[in-house]
mmCIF file of C-alpha atoms and ligand atoms in Angstrom:
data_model
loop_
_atom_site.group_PDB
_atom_site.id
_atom_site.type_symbol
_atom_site.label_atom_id
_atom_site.label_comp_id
_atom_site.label_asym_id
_atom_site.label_seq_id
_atom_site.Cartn_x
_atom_site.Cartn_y
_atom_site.Cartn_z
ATOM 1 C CA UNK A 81 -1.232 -8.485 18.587
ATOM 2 C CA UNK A 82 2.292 -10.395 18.678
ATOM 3 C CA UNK A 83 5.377 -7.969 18.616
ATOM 4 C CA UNK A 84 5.896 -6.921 14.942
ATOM 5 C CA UNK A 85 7.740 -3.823 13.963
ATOM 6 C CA UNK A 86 6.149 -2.255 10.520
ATOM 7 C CA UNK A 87 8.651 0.099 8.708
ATOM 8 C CA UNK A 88 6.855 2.819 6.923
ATOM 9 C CA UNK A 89 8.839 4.530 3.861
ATOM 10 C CA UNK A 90 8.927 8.308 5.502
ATOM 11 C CA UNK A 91 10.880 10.297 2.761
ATOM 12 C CA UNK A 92 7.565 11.820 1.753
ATOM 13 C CA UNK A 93 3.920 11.521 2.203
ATOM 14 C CA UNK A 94 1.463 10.551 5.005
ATOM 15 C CA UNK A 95 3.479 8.476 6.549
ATOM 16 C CA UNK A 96 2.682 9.525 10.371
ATOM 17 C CA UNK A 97 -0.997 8.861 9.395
ATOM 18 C CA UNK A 98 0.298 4.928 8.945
ATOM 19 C CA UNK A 99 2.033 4.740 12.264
ATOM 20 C CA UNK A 100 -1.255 6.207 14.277
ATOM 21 C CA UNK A 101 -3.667 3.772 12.701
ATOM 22 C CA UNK A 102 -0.915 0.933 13.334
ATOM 23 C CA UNK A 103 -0.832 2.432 17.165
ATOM 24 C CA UNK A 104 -4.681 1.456 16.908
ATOM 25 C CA UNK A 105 -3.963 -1.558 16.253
ATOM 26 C CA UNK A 106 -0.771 -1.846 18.871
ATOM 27 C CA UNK A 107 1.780 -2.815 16.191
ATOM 28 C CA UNK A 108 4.996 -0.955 16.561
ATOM 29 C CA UNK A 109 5.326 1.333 13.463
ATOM 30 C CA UNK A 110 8.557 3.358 12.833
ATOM 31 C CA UNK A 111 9.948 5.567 10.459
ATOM 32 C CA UNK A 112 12.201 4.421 7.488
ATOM 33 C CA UNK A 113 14.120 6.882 6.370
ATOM 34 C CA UNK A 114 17.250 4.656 5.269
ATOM 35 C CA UNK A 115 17.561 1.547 3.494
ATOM 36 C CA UNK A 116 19.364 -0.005 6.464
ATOM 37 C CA UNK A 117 16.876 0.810 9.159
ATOM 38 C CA UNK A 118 14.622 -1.575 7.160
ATOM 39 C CA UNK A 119 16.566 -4.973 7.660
ATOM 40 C CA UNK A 120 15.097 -5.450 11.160
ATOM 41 C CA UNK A 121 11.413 -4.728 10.446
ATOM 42 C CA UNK A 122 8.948 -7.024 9.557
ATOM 43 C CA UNK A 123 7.329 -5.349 6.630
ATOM 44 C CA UNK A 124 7.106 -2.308 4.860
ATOM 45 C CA UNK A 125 4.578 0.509 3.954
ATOM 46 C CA UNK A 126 4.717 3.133 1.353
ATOM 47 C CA UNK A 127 2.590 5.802 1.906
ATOM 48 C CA UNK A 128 0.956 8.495 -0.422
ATOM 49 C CA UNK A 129 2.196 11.327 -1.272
ATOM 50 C CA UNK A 130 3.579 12.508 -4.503
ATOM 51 C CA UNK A 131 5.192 9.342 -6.349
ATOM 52 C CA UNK A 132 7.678 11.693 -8.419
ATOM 53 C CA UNK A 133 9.076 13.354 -4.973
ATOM 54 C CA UNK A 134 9.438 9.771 -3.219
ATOM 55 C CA UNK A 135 10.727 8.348 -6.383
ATOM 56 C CA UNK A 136 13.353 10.505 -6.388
ATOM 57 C CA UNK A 137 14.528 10.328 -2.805
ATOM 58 C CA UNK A 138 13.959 6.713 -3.246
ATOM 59 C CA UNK A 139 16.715 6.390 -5.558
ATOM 60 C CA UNK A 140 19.042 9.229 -4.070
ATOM 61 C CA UNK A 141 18.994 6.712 -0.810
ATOM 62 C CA UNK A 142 19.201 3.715 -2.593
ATOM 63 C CA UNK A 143 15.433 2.393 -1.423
ATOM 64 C CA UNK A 144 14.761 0.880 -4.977
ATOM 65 C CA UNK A 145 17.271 -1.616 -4.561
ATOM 66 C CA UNK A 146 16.651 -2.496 -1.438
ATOM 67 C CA UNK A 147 12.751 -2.407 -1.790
ATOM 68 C CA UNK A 148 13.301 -4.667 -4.773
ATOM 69 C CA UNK A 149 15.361 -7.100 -2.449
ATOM 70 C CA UNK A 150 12.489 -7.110 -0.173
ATOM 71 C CA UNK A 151 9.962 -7.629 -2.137
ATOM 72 C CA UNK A 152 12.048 -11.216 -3.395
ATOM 73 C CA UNK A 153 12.811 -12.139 -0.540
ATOM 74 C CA UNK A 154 9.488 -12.683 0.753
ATOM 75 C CA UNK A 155 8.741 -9.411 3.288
ATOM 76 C CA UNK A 156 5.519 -8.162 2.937
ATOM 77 C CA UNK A 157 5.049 -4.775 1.584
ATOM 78 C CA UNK A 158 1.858 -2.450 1.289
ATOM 79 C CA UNK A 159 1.675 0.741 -1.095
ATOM 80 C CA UNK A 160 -1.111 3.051 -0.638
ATOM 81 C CA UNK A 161 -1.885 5.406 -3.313
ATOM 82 C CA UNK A 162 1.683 6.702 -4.389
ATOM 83 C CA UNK A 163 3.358 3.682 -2.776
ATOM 84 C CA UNK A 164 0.995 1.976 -5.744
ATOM 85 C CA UNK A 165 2.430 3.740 -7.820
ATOM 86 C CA UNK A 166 6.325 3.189 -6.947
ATOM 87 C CA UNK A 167 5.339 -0.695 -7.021
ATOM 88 C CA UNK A 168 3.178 -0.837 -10.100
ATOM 89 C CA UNK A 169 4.275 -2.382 -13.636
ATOM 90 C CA UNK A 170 3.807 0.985 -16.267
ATOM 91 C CA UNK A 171 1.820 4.109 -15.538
ATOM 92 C CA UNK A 172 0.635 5.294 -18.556
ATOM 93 C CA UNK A 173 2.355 8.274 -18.563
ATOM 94 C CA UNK A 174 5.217 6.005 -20.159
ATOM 95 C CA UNK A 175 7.184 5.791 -16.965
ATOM 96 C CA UNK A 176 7.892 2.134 -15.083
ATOM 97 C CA UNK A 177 7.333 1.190 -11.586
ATOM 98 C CA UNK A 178 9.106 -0.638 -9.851
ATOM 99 C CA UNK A 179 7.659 -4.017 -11.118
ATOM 100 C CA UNK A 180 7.022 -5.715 -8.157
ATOM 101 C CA UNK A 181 3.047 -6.002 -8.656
ATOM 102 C CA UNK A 182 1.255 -7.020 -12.279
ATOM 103 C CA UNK A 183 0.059 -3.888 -12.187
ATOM 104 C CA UNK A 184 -0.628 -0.898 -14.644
ATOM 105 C CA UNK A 185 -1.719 2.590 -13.848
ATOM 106 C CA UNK A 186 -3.239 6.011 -14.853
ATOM 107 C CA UNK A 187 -2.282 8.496 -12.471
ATOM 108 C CA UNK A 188 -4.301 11.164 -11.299
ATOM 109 C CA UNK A 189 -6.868 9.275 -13.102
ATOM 110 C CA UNK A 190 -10.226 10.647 -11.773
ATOM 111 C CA UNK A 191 -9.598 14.426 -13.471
ATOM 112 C CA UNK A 192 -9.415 17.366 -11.833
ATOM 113 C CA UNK A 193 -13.141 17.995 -11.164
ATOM 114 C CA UNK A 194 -13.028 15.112 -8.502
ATOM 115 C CA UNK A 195 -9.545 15.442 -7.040
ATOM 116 C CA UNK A 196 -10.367 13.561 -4.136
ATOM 117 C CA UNK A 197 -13.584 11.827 -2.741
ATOM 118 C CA UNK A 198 -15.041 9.269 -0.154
ATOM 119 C CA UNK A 199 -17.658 6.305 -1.355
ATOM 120 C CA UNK A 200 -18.131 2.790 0.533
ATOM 121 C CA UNK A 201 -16.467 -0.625 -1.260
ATOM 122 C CA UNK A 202 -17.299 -4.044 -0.620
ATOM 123 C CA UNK A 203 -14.103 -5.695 1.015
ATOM 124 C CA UNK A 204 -13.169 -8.859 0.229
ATOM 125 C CA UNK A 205 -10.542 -10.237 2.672
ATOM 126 C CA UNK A 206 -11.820 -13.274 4.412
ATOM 127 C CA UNK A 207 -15.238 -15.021 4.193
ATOM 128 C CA UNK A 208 -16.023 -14.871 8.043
ATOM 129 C CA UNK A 209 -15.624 -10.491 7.839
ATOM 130 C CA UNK A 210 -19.440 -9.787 8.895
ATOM 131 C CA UNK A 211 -19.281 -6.097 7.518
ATOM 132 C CA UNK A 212 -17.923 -6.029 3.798
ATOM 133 C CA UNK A 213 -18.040 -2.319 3.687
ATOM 134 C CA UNK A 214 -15.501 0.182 3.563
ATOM 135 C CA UNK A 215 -15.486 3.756 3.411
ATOM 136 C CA UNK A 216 -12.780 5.278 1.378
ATOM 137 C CA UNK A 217 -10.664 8.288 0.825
ATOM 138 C CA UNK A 218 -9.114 8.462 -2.835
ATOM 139 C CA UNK A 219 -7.463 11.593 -3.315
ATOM 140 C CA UNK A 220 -5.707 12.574 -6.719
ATOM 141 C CA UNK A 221 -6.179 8.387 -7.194
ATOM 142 C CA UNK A 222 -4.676 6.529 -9.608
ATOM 143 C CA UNK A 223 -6.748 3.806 -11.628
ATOM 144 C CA UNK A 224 -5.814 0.072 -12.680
ATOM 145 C CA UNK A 225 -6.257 -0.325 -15.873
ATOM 146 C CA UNK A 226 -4.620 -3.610 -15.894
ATOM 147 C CA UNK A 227 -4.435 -6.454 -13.340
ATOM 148 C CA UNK A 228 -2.311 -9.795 -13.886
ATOM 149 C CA UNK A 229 -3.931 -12.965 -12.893
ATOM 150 C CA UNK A 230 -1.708 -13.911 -10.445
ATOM 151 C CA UNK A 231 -3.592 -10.565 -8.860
ATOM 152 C CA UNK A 232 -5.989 -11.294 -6.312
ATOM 153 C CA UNK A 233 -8.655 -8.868 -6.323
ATOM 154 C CA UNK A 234 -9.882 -7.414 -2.672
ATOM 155 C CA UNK A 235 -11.877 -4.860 -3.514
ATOM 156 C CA UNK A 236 -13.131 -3.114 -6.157
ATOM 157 C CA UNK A 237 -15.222 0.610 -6.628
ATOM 158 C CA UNK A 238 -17.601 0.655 -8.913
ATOM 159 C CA UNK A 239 -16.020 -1.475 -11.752
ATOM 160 C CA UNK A 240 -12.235 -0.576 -10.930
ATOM 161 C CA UNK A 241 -10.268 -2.548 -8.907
ATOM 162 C CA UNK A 242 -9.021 -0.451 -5.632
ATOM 163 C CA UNK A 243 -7.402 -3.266 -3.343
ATOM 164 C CA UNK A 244 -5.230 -5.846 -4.584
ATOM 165 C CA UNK A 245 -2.639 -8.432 -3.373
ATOM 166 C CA UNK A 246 0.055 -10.344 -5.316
ATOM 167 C CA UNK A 247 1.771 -12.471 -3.034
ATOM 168 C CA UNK A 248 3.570 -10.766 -0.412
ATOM 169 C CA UNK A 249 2.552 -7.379 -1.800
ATOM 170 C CA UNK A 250 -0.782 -5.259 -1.051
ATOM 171 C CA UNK A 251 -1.696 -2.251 -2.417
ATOM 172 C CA UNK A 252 -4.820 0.188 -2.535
ATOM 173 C CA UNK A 253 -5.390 2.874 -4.434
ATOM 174 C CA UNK A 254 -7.134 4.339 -1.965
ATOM 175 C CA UNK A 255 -6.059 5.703 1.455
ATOM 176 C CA UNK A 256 -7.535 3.224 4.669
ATOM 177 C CA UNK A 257 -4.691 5.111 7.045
ATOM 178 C CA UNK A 258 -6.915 8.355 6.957
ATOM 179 C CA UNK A 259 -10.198 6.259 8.116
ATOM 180 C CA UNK A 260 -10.576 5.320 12.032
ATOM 181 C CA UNK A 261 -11.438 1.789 10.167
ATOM 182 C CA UNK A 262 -8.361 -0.657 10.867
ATOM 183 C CA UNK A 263 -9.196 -3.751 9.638
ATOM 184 C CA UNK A 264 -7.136 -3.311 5.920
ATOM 185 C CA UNK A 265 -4.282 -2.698 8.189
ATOM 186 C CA UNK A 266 -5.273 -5.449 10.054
ATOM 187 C CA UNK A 267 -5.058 -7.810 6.889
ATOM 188 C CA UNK A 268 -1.670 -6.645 6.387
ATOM 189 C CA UNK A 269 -0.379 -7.799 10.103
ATOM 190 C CA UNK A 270 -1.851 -10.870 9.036
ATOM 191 C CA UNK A 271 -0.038 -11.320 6.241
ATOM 192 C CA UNK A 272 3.698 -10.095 8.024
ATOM 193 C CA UNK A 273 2.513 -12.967 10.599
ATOM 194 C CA UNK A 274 1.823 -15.756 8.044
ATOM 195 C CA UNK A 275 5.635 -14.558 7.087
ATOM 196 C CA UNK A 276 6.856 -14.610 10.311
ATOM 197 C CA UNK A 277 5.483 -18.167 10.399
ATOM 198 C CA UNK A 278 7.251 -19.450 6.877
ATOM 199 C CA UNK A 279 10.342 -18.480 7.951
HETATM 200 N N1 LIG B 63 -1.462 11.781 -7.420
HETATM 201 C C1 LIG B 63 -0.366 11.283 -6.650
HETATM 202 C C2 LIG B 63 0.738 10.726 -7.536
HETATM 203 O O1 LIG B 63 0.546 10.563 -8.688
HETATM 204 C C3 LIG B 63 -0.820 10.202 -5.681
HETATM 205 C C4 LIG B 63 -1.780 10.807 -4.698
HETATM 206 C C5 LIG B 63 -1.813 10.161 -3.369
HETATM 207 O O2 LIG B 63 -0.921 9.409 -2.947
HETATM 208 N N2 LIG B 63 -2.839 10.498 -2.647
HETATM 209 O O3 LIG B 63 1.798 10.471 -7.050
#
């Protein structure tokens, strides 16, 4: 795949898991660990983890501005899980996001008998994919309880929506860098290279 360097968010969280699969997949991935490193990568991923922990090193480094800047200025960015969470509208706790998908939340929304879990989706990323399914990790998940309509749905579990994409920004809610399967990963390349291309 064409030389693209993928920042991944690495204040807290799985991030090394993102930078293996993306080594799968031969795309450069490296550590962000300061708002400046981030100006010279192509796109960005926030991993999970615990939302409250990166939230707060997020704005003790000054990420939220600059993921907000980002996110407007076309980069693609992919939250898994936590890095949902950071990007989401309103979790229904009462807290806010950071706004940049149409997107509200209940965290840990599964309950504490089923803290985390595998089951197969149906993807829904391009009509020529011959195998639709997925099988996915959701650990301490959060759900969407509400998705805009500029939201494009990707996949869904059961009747929740797990994979969405609003623009430049992709998120799961879900965790596809703990599977060997690369192809949501994949999607996201495509999307940094369809940026790449604009610009
Ligand atoms: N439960 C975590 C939170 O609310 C998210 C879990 C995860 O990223 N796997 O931040």
């Amino acid at each position: 795949m064409k030389n693209v360097i993928v920042g991944v968010l690495a204040l807290q969280g799985d991030f090394r898991e993102h930078i293996n699969i993306l080594k799968k997949i031969n795309v450069e991935g490296v550590e962000a660990r300061l708002p400046s490193e981030v100006d010279d990568m192509d796109g960005l991923i926030i991993p999970g983890g615990e939302s409250t922990a990166i939230n707060k090193l997020m704005e003790k480094y000054g990420f939220d501005k600059k993921i907000k800047q980002l996110a407007l200025s076309g980069k693609p960015l992919f939250g898994t899980c936590a890095g949902l969470i950071i990007l989401s509208k309103s979790i229904e706790d009462g807290k806010r996001g950071l706004g940049l998908i149409d997107i509200d939340l209940k965290r840990n929304a599964y309950g504490r008998q089923i803290e985390s879990f595998e089951d197969e989706i149906n993807l829904n990323l391009n009509h020529d994919m011959e195998n639709k399914k997925f099988n996915s990790v959701f650990i301490r998940a959060p759900k969407i309880i509400r998705a805009g309509k500029e939201v494009r749905i990707l996949a869904r579990h059961n009747d929740g929506v797990v994979l969405a994409r609003e623009k430049n920004i992709l998120v799961s809610t879900f965790h596809p860098e703990l599977t060997d399967d690369t192809r949501i990963h994949k999607y996201f390349i495509t999307m940094i290279l369809e940026y790449l291309k604009e610009r």
